[in-house]
Backbone as a chain_set.jsonl record, in Angstrom:
{"seq": "XXXXXXXXXXXXXXXXXXXXXXXXXXXXXXXXXXXXXXXXXXXXXXXXXXXXXXXXXXXXXXXXXXXXXXXXXXXXXXXXXXXXXXXXXXXXXXXXXXXXXXXXXXXXXXXXXXXXXXXXXXXXXXXXXXXXXXXXXXXXXXXXXXXXXXXXXXXXXX", "coords": {"N": [[42.775, 85.947, 25.871], [42.834, 83.588, 23.343], [41.748, 80.121, 23.038], [43.462, 78.692, 21.355], [45.774, 80.296, 21.495], [46.326, 80.004, 24.222], [46.93, 77.281, 24.328], [49.228, 77.179, 22.687], [50.909, 78.785, 24.248], [51.113, 77.209, 26.557], [52.342, 74.909, 25.518], [54.813, 76.06, 24.805], [55.719, 76.843, 27.342], [56.084, 74.345, 28.686], [57.949, 73.203, 26.93], [60.156, 74.906, 27.278], [60.752, 74.347, 29.959], [61.487, 71.636, 29.777], [63.676, 71.874, 28.037], [65.438, 73.256, 29.715], [66.085, 71.28, 31.536], [67.388, 69.397, 29.913], [69.527, 70.832, 28.911], [72.23, 70.74, 30.121], [72.66, 68.119, 29.587], [70.955, 65.059, 30.098], [69.58, 62.429, 32.076], [67.117, 59.859, 32.123], [64.748, 58.022, 33.898], [62.379, 55.454, 33.505], [59.622, 54.297, 35.154], [57.758, 51.494, 35.458], [54.355, 50.341, 35.932], [54.291, 47.671, 36.943], [56.58, 47.464, 38.376], [59.155, 47.317, 37.263], [61.943, 49.06, 35.689], [63.588, 51.399, 33.469], [66.484, 52.979, 32.163], [67.536, 55.907, 30.444], [69.702, 57.873, 28.351], [69.13, 61.113, 27.592], [68.69, 62.958, 24.682], [66.937, 65.029, 23.822], [63.678, 66.584, 24.239], [60.521, 66.972, 22.609], [57.67, 68.853, 22.591], [54.666, 67.928, 21.354], [51.866, 68.25, 21.453], [49.63, 70.125, 23.497], [47.056, 69.568, 25.668], [44.198, 70.804, 26.975], [42.263, 70.041, 29.87], [39.054, 70.659, 30.834], [36.765, 72.038, 33.269], [33.225, 72.009, 34.113], [32.584, 74.684, 33.958], [34.284, 75.636, 32.083], [36.883, 76.153, 32.801], [40.369, 75.603, 32.756], [41.578, 72.757, 34.208], [43.523, 70.882, 34.209], [46.424, 69.998, 32.392], [47.351, 67.969, 29.683], [49.815, 66.22, 27.778], [51.258, 65.379, 24.621], [54.301, 64.121, 23.733], [57.626, 63.72, 22.442], [60.613, 61.91, 23.155], [64.041, 61.86, 22.493], [66.639, 59.603, 22.469], [70.141, 59.676, 23.284], [72.06, 58.927, 20.512], [70.04, 58.57, 18.692], [70.123, 58.752, 15.947], [70.583, 56.283, 14.981], [68.263, 54.91, 14.545], [64.652, 54.496, 14.579], [63.928, 53.221, 16.914], [65.056, 54.556, 18.974], [63.651, 56.775, 19.534], [60.893, 58.03, 21.225], [57.394, 58.083, 21.898], [55.43, 59.766, 24.197], [52.327, 59.649, 25.512], [49.419, 61.592, 26.262], [50.307, 62.706, 28.722], [50.827, 63.896, 32.072], [52.553, 66.594, 33.676], [55.096, 67.545, 35.971], [57.204, 69.767, 37.636], [59.416, 69.614, 39.974], [61.702, 71.055, 40.63], [64.086, 73.198, 38.927], [65.936, 71.503, 37.657], [64.863, 69.051, 37.128], [62.246, 66.958, 35.895], [59.02, 65.492, 35.995], [56.971, 63.084, 34.52], [53.837, 61.553, 33.819], [52.35, 59.033, 32.02], [49.475, 57.991, 29.999], [49.255, 55.323, 30.612], [50.105, 54.918, 33.137], [52.815, 54.856, 33.468], [55.748, 56.202, 34.871], [57.933, 58.852, 34.351], [61.059, 60.147, 35.023], [63.089, 62.735, 34.59], [66.321, 63.991, 34.86], [68.665, 66.616, 35.041], [72.087, 66.248, 34.225], [74.943, 66.364, 36.419], [77.633, 67.861, 35.689], [80.052, 68.415, 37.106], [80.086, 66.491, 39.032], [79.81, 64.03, 37.762], [82.0, 63.099, 35.617], [82.115, 61.237, 33.51], [79.522, 61.122, 32.38], [79.42, 63.786, 31.561], [81.384, 63.754, 29.559], [80.222, 61.911, 27.764], [77.934, 63.346, 26.864], [79.185, 65.62, 25.787], [80.704, 64.489, 23.706], [78.606, 63.386, 22.172], [77.171, 65.692, 21.44], [79.096, 67.03, 19.945], [79.328, 65.254, 17.816], [76.715, 65.465, 16.775], [76.8, 68.15, 15.959], [78.805, 68.061, 13.994], [77.488, 66.637, 12.067], [75.3, 68.113, 11.233], [73.507, 68.686, 9.058], [72.499, 66.151, 8.395], [71.16, 65.558, 10.787], [69.203, 67.559, 10.796], [67.53, 66.662, 8.729], [66.775, 64.108, 9.736], [65.528, 64.88, 12.168], [63.342, 66.389, 11.201], [61.91, 64.384, 9.836], [61.255, 62.596, 11.963], [59.722, 64.347, 13.568], [57.523, 64.883, 11.883], [56.451, 62.266, 11.529], [55.928, 61.366, 14.2], [54.209, 63.355, 15.105], [52.021, 62.866, 13.482], [51.339, 60.327, 14.477], [50.679, 61.017, 17.141], [48.49, 62.623, 16.731], [46.734, 60.802, 15.836], [45.778, 60.354, 13.246], [44.216, 62.564, 12.785], [43.584, 64.747, 10.555]], "CA": [[43.611, 84.992, 25.155], [42.041, 82.516, 22.744], [42.182, 78.778, 23.435], [44.635, 78.355, 20.546], [46.912, 81.011, 22.08], [46.608, 79.377, 25.52], [47.578, 75.999, 24.042], [50.587, 77.476, 22.219], [51.675, 79.275, 25.394], [51.387, 76.07, 27.436], [53.376, 74.105, 24.844], [56.085, 76.779, 24.917], [56.133, 76.792, 28.746], [56.623, 73.026, 28.984], [59.163, 73.003, 26.131], [61.239, 75.64, 27.947], [61.108, 73.592, 31.169], [62.203, 70.435, 29.331], [64.968, 72.312, 27.503], [66.299, 73.598, 30.847], [66.556, 70.024, 32.128], [68.3, 68.701, 28.998], [70.639, 71.698, 28.479], [73.558, 70.216, 30.457], [72.604, 66.675, 29.376], [69.97, 64.536, 31.049], [69.232, 61.018, 32.1], [65.724, 59.689, 32.496], [64.315, 56.674, 34.256], [60.958, 55.164, 33.35], [59.175, 53.328, 36.142], [56.546, 50.859, 34.964], [53.454, 49.979, 37.031], [54.576, 46.352, 37.526], [57.743, 47.567, 39.236], [60.44, 47.381, 36.564], [62.322, 50.393, 35.24], [64.596, 51.471, 32.416], [67.175, 54.269, 32.184], [67.931, 56.429, 29.139], [70.415, 59.145, 28.233], [68.181, 61.871, 26.768], [69.164, 64.061, 23.844], [65.991, 66.147, 23.854], [62.227, 66.376, 24.213], [59.748, 67.887, 21.781], [56.252, 68.853, 22.929], [53.868, 67.899, 20.13], [50.532, 68.788, 21.702], [49.163, 70.41, 24.852], [45.612, 69.361, 25.62], [43.582, 71.217, 28.23], [41.046, 69.404, 30.376], [38.285, 71.753, 31.421], [35.624, 71.679, 34.107], [31.91, 72.374, 33.554], [32.545, 76.134, 33.731], [35.232, 75.975, 31.026], [38.199, 76.459, 33.363], [41.375, 74.559, 32.585], [41.917, 72.176, 35.505], [44.668, 69.991, 34.024], [46.99, 69.914, 31.047], [47.978, 66.723, 29.263], [50.731, 66.498, 26.674], [51.896, 64.358, 23.799], [55.656, 64.576, 23.459], [58.599, 62.684, 22.111], [61.968, 62.105, 23.623], [65.056, 61.218, 21.666], [67.792, 59.142, 23.221], [71.464, 59.828, 22.693], [72.227, 57.87, 19.52], [68.795, 58.362, 17.946], [70.376, 58.667, 14.507], [70.709, 54.853, 14.647], [66.98, 54.337, 14.19], [63.418, 54.914, 15.217], [63.79, 52.6, 18.232], [65.648, 55.458, 19.959], [62.743, 57.914, 19.648], [59.739, 57.482, 21.936], [56.216, 58.922, 22.083], [54.751, 59.712, 25.493], [50.986, 60.141, 25.183], [48.473, 62.05, 27.285], [51.069, 62.768, 29.971], [50.825, 65.062, 32.947], [53.934, 67.002, 33.951], [55.367, 68.264, 37.213], [58.609, 70.14, 37.733], [59.673, 69.935, 41.376], [62.72, 72.113, 40.614], [64.542, 73.488, 37.571], [66.817, 70.493, 37.072], [64.169, 67.758, 37.092], [60.844, 66.993, 35.476], [58.353, 64.204, 36.136], [55.835, 62.898, 33.624], [53.102, 60.296, 33.959], [51.577, 58.858, 30.795], [48.132, 57.438, 30.103], [49.332, 53.93, 31.059], [50.624, 54.888, 34.505], [54.284, 54.843, 33.483], [56.303, 57.437, 35.42], [59.202, 59.24, 33.749], [61.744, 61.15, 35.824], [64.274, 63.217, 33.883], [67.181, 64.839, 35.685], [69.87, 67.159, 34.42], [73.324, 65.687, 34.792], [75.771, 67.304, 37.159], [78.952, 67.639, 35.072], [81.158, 68.437, 38.069], [80.023, 65.273, 39.838], [79.958, 62.838, 36.933], [82.753, 63.442, 34.396], [81.817, 60.297, 32.417], [78.321, 61.614, 31.704], [79.796, 65.038, 30.892], [82.086, 63.388, 28.324], [79.248, 61.286, 26.86], [77.13, 64.386, 26.222], [80.072, 66.459, 24.971], [80.999, 63.727, 22.483], [77.368, 63.28, 21.393], [76.853, 66.998, 20.863], [80.093, 67.289, 18.897], [78.914, 64.418, 16.686], [75.518, 66.101, 16.187], [77.215, 69.382, 15.288], [79.554, 67.685, 12.797], [76.547, 66.039, 11.111], [74.116, 68.958, 11.407], [72.539, 68.539, 7.959], [71.858, 64.851, 8.554], [70.23, 65.634, 11.913], [68.057, 68.374, 10.376], [66.647, 65.769, 7.975], [66.247, 63.098, 10.667], [64.607, 65.539, 13.101], [62.112, 66.732, 10.468], [61.179, 63.14, 9.589], [60.681, 62.127, 13.23], [58.678, 65.272, 13.981], [56.342, 64.648, 11.055], [55.889, 60.953, 11.804], [55.39, 61.262, 15.563], [53.045, 64.24, 15.184], [50.918, 62.12, 12.86], [50.949, 59.286, 15.425], [50.039, 61.646, 18.29], [47.189, 63.126, 16.315], [45.86, 59.66, 15.554], [45.141, 60.463, 11.938], [43.335, 63.748, 12.734], [44.074, 65.73, 9.574]], "C": [[42.696, 83.888, 24.614], [42.558, 81.153, 23.224], [43.414, 78.36, 22.642], [45.893, 79.032, 21.106], [47.31, 80.392, 23.423], [47.342, 78.045, 25.32], [49.02, 76.228, 23.586], [51.473, 77.969, 23.362], [52.038, 78.132, 26.336], [52.438, 75.144, 26.823], [54.75, 74.756, 25.012], [56.612, 76.729, 26.352], [56.76, 75.444, 29.081], [57.902, 72.77, 28.193], [60.353, 73.697, 26.779], [61.696, 74.899, 29.208], [61.905, 72.344, 30.809], [63.588, 70.791, 28.798], [65.943, 72.666, 28.632], [66.876, 72.34, 31.497], [67.598, 69.369, 31.221], [69.515, 69.538, 28.592], [72.016, 71.164, 28.874], [73.738, 68.748, 30.058], [71.65, 66.125, 30.421], [69.872, 63.024, 30.947], [67.771, 60.935, 32.524], [65.486, 58.228, 32.83], [62.811, 56.583, 34.059], [60.637, 54.058, 34.337], [57.818, 52.796, 35.697], [55.68, 50.402, 36.127], [53.767, 48.634, 37.695], [55.862, 46.337, 38.345], [59.088, 47.62, 38.54], [60.721, 48.825, 36.134], [63.373, 50.286, 34.143], [65.188, 52.88, 32.433], [67.643, 54.635, 30.777], [68.842, 57.638, 29.329], [69.608, 59.947, 27.214], [68.881, 62.981, 25.997], [68.24, 65.262, 24.008], [64.559, 65.65, 23.934], [61.64, 67.344, 23.203], [58.282, 67.747, 22.171], [55.472, 68.938, 21.627], [52.513, 68.565, 20.327], [50.352, 69.073, 23.189], [47.644, 70.364, 24.787], [44.993, 69.734, 26.955], [42.397, 70.317, 28.587], [40.313, 70.491, 31.137], [37.157, 71.222, 32.285], [34.34, 72.18, 33.448], [31.802, 73.872, 33.27], [33.53, 76.576, 32.642], [36.611, 76.358, 31.519], [39.151, 75.293, 33.139], [41.763, 74.063, 33.979], [43.144, 71.271, 35.417], [45.128, 70.075, 32.58], [47.547, 68.52, 30.852], [48.774, 67.03, 27.998], [51.063, 65.227, 25.908], [53.279, 64.919, 23.479], [56.524, 63.397, 23.064], [59.887, 62.986, 22.861], [62.882, 61.269, 22.76], [66.23, 60.851, 22.558], [69.078, 59.584, 22.522], [71.652, 58.644, 21.747], [71.001, 57.649, 18.646], [68.98, 58.347, 16.44], [70.495, 57.218, 14.045], [69.367, 54.19, 14.38], [65.842, 54.784, 15.073], [63.254, 54.334, 16.626], [64.396, 53.468, 19.338], [64.842, 56.748, 20.12], [61.429, 57.376, 20.192], [58.638, 58.524, 22.086], [55.666, 58.694, 23.481], [53.405, 60.386, 25.275], [50.195, 60.538, 26.423], [49.116, 62.13, 28.667], [50.725, 64.024, 30.77], [52.282, 65.368, 33.265], [54.002, 67.771, 35.257], [56.856, 68.565, 37.248], [58.908, 70.568, 39.167], [60.768, 70.985, 41.559], [63.273, 72.198, 39.202], [65.373, 72.421, 36.898], [66.172, 69.122, 36.953], [62.756, 67.967, 36.585], [60.285, 65.584, 35.58], [57.126, 64.189, 35.235], [55.147, 61.591, 33.994], [52.215, 60.16, 32.742], [50.232, 58.187, 31.062], [48.109, 55.997, 30.594], [49.841, 53.803, 32.49], [52.126, 54.74, 34.595], [54.766, 56.206, 33.978], [57.704, 57.657, 34.865], [59.814, 60.325, 34.621], [63.042, 61.508, 35.094], [65.02, 64.185, 34.782], [68.357, 65.336, 34.862], [71.081, 66.494, 35.051], [74.045, 66.784, 35.564], [77.211, 67.091, 36.696], [80.115, 67.608, 36.054], [81.215, 67.154, 38.889], [80.288, 64.024, 39.006], [80.67, 63.162, 35.624], [82.489, 62.478, 33.24], [80.559, 60.716, 31.661], [78.616, 62.905, 30.958], [80.473, 64.741, 29.562], [81.127, 62.772, 27.305], [78.448, 62.356, 26.121], [77.984, 65.321, 25.367], [80.392, 65.773, 23.651], [79.77, 63.658, 21.578], [77.052, 64.613, 20.711], [77.855, 67.406, 19.787], [79.746, 66.493, 17.638], [77.699, 65.033, 15.989], [75.905, 67.356, 15.406], [77.947, 69.077, 13.988], [78.654, 67.129, 11.697], [75.218, 66.802, 11.117], [73.074, 68.768, 10.302], [71.795, 67.213, 8.053], [70.823, 64.914, 9.681], [69.034, 66.525, 11.603], [67.041, 67.51, 9.639], [65.982, 64.742, 8.892], [65.206, 63.713, 11.593], [63.287, 65.889, 12.421], [61.271, 65.486, 10.206], [60.518, 62.626, 10.858], [59.551, 63.037, 13.69], [57.402, 65.033, 13.189], [55.667, 63.32, 11.418], [55.253, 60.859, 13.185], [54.232, 62.221, 15.792], [51.832, 63.539, 14.597], [50.419, 61.025, 13.813], [50.194, 59.9, 16.609], [48.64, 62.132, 17.946], [46.221, 62.005, 15.956], [45.123, 59.771, 14.23], [44.204, 61.645, 11.805], [43.963, 64.765, 11.801], [43.064, 65.927, 8.498]], "O": [[41.885, 83.327, 25.351], [43.666, 81.05, 23.75], [44.319, 77.738, 23.197], [46.952, 78.409, 21.181], [48.497, 80.272, 23.724], [48.27, 77.727, 26.064], [49.932, 75.544, 24.05], [52.649, 77.615, 23.437], [53.152, 78.091, 26.858], [53.32, 74.651, 27.526], [55.73, 74.08, 25.323], [57.816, 76.589, 26.562], [57.832, 75.387, 29.683], [58.846, 72.183, 28.723], [61.446, 73.133, 26.825], [62.893, 74.834, 29.491], [62.896, 72.031, 31.47], [64.561, 70.09, 29.075], [67.141, 72.405, 28.518], [68.02, 72.339, 31.953], [68.593, 68.839, 31.715], [70.446, 69.005, 27.987], [72.908, 71.135, 28.025], [74.833, 68.199, 30.175], [71.551, 66.673, 31.519], [70.055, 62.433, 29.883], [67.255, 61.828, 33.197], [65.957, 57.325, 32.139], [62.065, 57.502, 34.396], [61.291, 53.015, 34.358], [56.853, 53.55, 35.573], [56.202, 50.105, 37.202], [53.531, 48.476, 38.892], [56.204, 45.316, 38.942], [60.086, 47.945, 39.182], [59.85, 49.691, 36.21], [63.964, 49.229, 33.922], [64.48, 53.854, 32.687], [68.09, 53.776, 30.018], [68.763, 58.336, 30.34], [69.426, 59.496, 26.083], [69.568, 63.825, 26.572], [68.692, 66.371, 24.295], [64.27, 64.472, 23.729], [62.198, 68.416, 22.966], [57.714, 66.658, 22.094], [55.602, 69.909, 20.881], [52.062, 69.342, 19.486], [50.867, 68.342, 24.035], [47.024, 71.031, 23.959], [45.23, 69.062, 27.959], [41.636, 69.892, 27.718], [40.894, 71.164, 31.989], [36.657, 70.117, 32.076], [34.379, 72.717, 32.342], [31.005, 74.282, 32.426], [33.601, 77.761, 32.316], [37.433, 76.839, 30.738], [38.777, 74.134, 33.314], [42.214, 74.837, 34.822], [43.739, 70.932, 36.44], [44.318, 70.208, 31.663], [48.15, 67.954, 31.765], [48.461, 67.958, 27.252], [51.139, 64.14, 26.481], [53.408, 66.05, 23.012], [56.195, 62.239, 23.32], [60.208, 64.136, 23.159], [62.562, 60.151, 22.356], [66.747, 61.682, 23.305], [69.089, 59.832, 21.316], [71.43, 57.495, 22.131], [70.924, 56.649, 17.933], [68.06, 57.959, 15.72], [70.506, 56.952, 12.843], [69.331, 53.013, 14.02], [66.029, 55.359, 16.144], [62.523, 54.894, 17.442], [64.26, 53.144, 20.518], [65.295, 57.695, 20.762], [60.904, 56.383, 19.687], [58.905, 59.693, 22.365], [55.462, 57.553, 23.895], [53.345, 61.557, 24.898], [50.291, 59.91, 27.477], [48.541, 61.677, 29.656], [50.38, 65.065, 30.211], [53.146, 64.499, 33.137], [53.102, 68.536, 35.603], [57.675, 67.704, 36.924], [58.691, 71.72, 39.54], [60.757, 71.724, 42.543], [62.958, 71.353, 38.364], [65.505, 72.43, 35.674], [66.861, 68.133, 36.703], [62.145, 69.011, 36.813], [60.975, 64.606, 35.293], [56.35, 65.144, 35.192], [55.794, 60.639, 34.429], [51.417, 61.05, 32.448], [49.899, 57.86, 32.201], [47.046, 55.493, 30.96], [49.991, 52.692, 32.998], [52.663, 54.522, 35.681], [54.254, 57.242, 33.554], [58.551, 56.764, 34.905], [59.154, 61.319, 34.927], [63.962, 60.697, 34.995], [64.43, 65.082, 35.385], [68.962, 64.589, 34.093], [71.101, 66.212, 36.249], [73.784, 67.973, 35.38], [77.925, 66.249, 37.24], [81.068, 66.855, 35.857], [82.277, 66.776, 39.383], [80.912, 63.074, 39.479], [80.017, 63.466, 34.625], [82.631, 62.873, 32.082], [80.533, 60.67, 30.431], [78.124, 63.106, 29.848], [80.182, 65.386, 28.555], [81.209, 63.077, 26.115], [78.297, 62.291, 24.902], [77.53, 65.768, 24.314], [80.355, 66.405, 22.595], [79.873, 63.848, 20.367], [76.703, 64.642, 19.531], [77.483, 68.065, 18.816], [79.86, 67.005, 16.525], [77.658, 65.113, 14.761], [75.391, 67.592, 14.313], [77.737, 69.759, 12.985], [79.024, 67.15, 10.523], [74.147, 66.202, 11.019], [71.879, 68.697, 10.589], [70.588, 67.161, 7.815], [69.725, 64.377, 9.539], [67.941, 66.267, 12.107], [65.839, 67.606, 9.886], [64.771, 64.535, 8.828], [64.13, 63.147, 11.788], [62.222, 65.702, 13.01], [60.048, 65.528, 10.341], [59.343, 62.257, 10.837], [58.522, 62.549, 14.158], [56.315, 64.987, 13.764], [54.449, 63.265, 11.592], [54.152, 60.327, 13.324], [53.35, 61.93, 16.6], [50.737, 63.612, 15.156], [49.212, 60.82, 13.942], [49.174, 59.357, 17.035], [47.724, 62.061, 18.765], [45.024, 62.241, 15.792], [43.979, 59.333, 14.109], [43.467, 61.737, 10.823], [44.796, 65.564, 12.228], [43.287, 66.714, 7.578]]}, "num_chains": 1, "name": "protein.A"}
């Protein structure tokens, strides 16, 4: 397998793991190094880049990722779309994923449990119905965000 193929496979693996967490709807908390935190309702994640770190023998010892997450309501502006840079990822089980970015911020995303929290179930059902009703608008918005955040993640490497 070439390095390019390995990178594409790793991106696809992490994207599938993130999609499994967000499929029923997901909330995410960000824990900052100084002790504060913030909670988001997450629409989706998109893995932009997978970057292998290799040892002296050329073996991949760690993967880092650039990815974006979009909050519920991201059609209201760029402030609802966030870039996470040079993150590591861990998935302790299928319904949760943990990320740590280059600044030491820790992100913990958990799938909602619709049977336990009917208010969250309704929030995501309403949001997804809205997205479906405005599918063409979201196709345009998603393409714009993907292009812009990919350019930011690449740091002008083109």
